[in-house]
GROMACS .gro file of C-alpha atoms in nm:
model
   96
    1UNK     CA    1  -1.242  -4.169  -0.705
    2UNK     CA    2  -0.923  -4.022  -0.842
    3UNK     CA    3  -0.574  -4.014  -0.702
    4UNK     CA    4  -0.407  -3.676  -0.661
    5UNK     CA    5  -0.036  -3.647  -0.594
    6UNK     CA    6   0.046  -3.390  -0.327
    7UNK     CA    7   0.364  -3.267  -0.167
    8UNK     CA    8   0.370  -3.194   0.204
    9UNK     CA    9   0.607  -2.936   0.346
   10UNK     CA   10   0.716  -3.083   0.680
   11UNK     CA   11   0.825  -2.742   0.812
   12UNK     CA   12   0.473  -2.597   0.828
   13UNK     CA   13   0.235  -2.867   0.704
   14UNK     CA   14   0.147  -2.686   0.380
   15UNK     CA   15   0.038  -2.915   0.098
   16UNK     CA   16   0.099  -2.848  -0.271
   17UNK     CA   17  -0.020  -3.005  -0.595
   18UNK     CA   18   0.294  -2.881  -0.771
   19UNK     CA   19   0.634  -3.016  -0.668
   20UNK     CA   20   0.819  -2.703  -0.782
   21UNK     CA   21   0.598  -2.479  -0.565
   22UNK     CA   22   0.647  -2.712  -0.270
   23UNK     CA   23   1.025  -2.702  -0.307
   24UNK     CA   24   1.021  -2.322  -0.344
   25UNK     CA   25   0.814  -2.289  -0.029
   26UNK     CA   26   1.045  -2.524   0.162
   27UNK     CA   27   1.354  -2.326   0.053
   28UNK     CA   28   1.183  -2.002   0.159
   29UNK     CA   29   1.107  -2.146   0.504
   30UNK     CA   30   1.462  -2.283   0.540
   31UNK     CA   31   1.609  -1.943   0.453
   32UNK     CA   32   1.376  -1.769   0.699
   33UNK     CA   33   1.472  -2.016   0.975
   34UNK     CA   34   1.844  -1.963   0.911
   35UNK     CA   35   1.808  -1.585   0.909
   36UNK     CA   36   1.611  -1.607   1.233
   37UNK     CA   37   1.883  -1.819   1.393
   38UNK     CA   38   2.152  -1.577   1.274
   39UNK     CA   39   1.965  -1.284   1.427
   40UNK     CA   40   1.903  -1.461   1.757
   41UNK     CA   41   2.269  -1.566   1.786
   42UNK     CA   42   2.400  -1.216   1.716
   43UNK     CA   43   2.149  -0.983   1.880
   44UNK     CA   44   2.127  -1.063   2.251
   45UNK     CA   45   1.785  -1.024   2.409
   46UNK     CA   46   1.585  -1.003   2.086
   47UNK     CA   47   1.231  -1.133   2.115
   48UNK     CA   48   1.175  -1.466   1.936
   49UNK     CA   49   0.863  -1.340   1.756
   50UNK     CA   50   1.049  -1.032   1.634
   51UNK     CA   51   1.345  -1.234   1.506
   52UNK     CA   52   1.107  -1.472   1.326
   53UNK     CA   53   0.922  -1.178   1.170
   54UNK     CA   54   1.253  -1.031   1.050
   55UNK     CA   55   1.363  -1.371   0.916
   56UNK     CA   56   1.039  -1.412   0.720
   57UNK     CA   57   1.055  -1.055   0.589
   58UNK     CA   58   1.410  -1.095   0.461
   59UNK     CA   59   1.334  -1.438   0.312
   60UNK     CA   60   1.029  -1.297   0.132
   61UNK     CA   61   1.239  -1.015  -0.011
   62UNK     CA   62   1.547  -1.226  -0.081
   63UNK     CA   63   1.563  -1.125  -0.448
   64UNK     CA   64   1.539  -0.755  -0.367
   65UNK     CA   65   1.794  -0.801  -0.089
   66UNK     CA   66   2.035  -0.966  -0.335
   67UNK     CA   67   1.998  -0.673  -0.575
   68UNK     CA   68   2.058  -0.430  -0.288
   69UNK     CA   69   2.377  -0.614  -0.193
   70UNK     CA   70   2.496  -0.587  -0.553
   71UNK     CA   71   2.485  -0.207  -0.550
   72UNK     CA   72   2.116  -0.119  -0.582
   73UNK     CA   73   2.014  -0.038  -0.222
   74UNK     CA   74   1.700   0.147  -0.332
   75UNK     CA   75   1.553  -0.186  -0.443
   76UNK     CA   76   1.471  -0.267  -0.081
   77UNK     CA   77   1.247   0.037  -0.054
   78UNK     CA   78   1.029  -0.053  -0.353
   79UNK     CA   79   0.668  -0.152  -0.282
   80UNK     CA   80   0.645  -0.527  -0.235
   81UNK     CA   81   0.363  -0.777  -0.209
   82UNK     CA   82   0.455  -1.128  -0.105
   83UNK     CA   83   0.250  -1.390  -0.284
   84UNK     CA   84   0.245  -1.708  -0.082
   85UNK     CA   85   0.255  -2.015  -0.305
   86UNK     CA   86  -0.083  -2.173  -0.363
   87UNK     CA   87  -0.146  -2.454  -0.117
   88UNK     CA   88  -0.424  -2.707  -0.115
   89UNK     CA   89  -0.747  -2.606   0.049
   90UNK     CA   90  -0.786  -2.779   0.386
   91UNK     CA   91  -1.104  -2.955   0.272
   92UNK     CA   92  -0.932  -3.081  -0.043
   93UNK     CA   93  -0.632  -3.195   0.159
   94UNK     CA   94  -0.859  -3.387   0.396
   95UNK     CA   95  -1.003  -3.584   0.102
   96UNK     CA   96  -0.662  -3.693  -0.024
   0.00000   0.00000   0.00000
């Protein structure tokens, strides 16, 4: 039996074999949570699911959003595919 080091993201329970990916994922979730809180505090009556969806969307597109804020607003309209960091398979995680 071998020992495999894994990193657990306490925000959503995702497990990673790579520390860098785990930290990236955690930062993404923290940014999404802060954006969600900002929206909920400043837009009265917004639905929690909608504010979370907006927070996740903006966090996923954070690099494009930064470019847009620096004078390239068309960047936000470019096609985008979010690639979620690779997490451990549930069956692999159960073995560790």
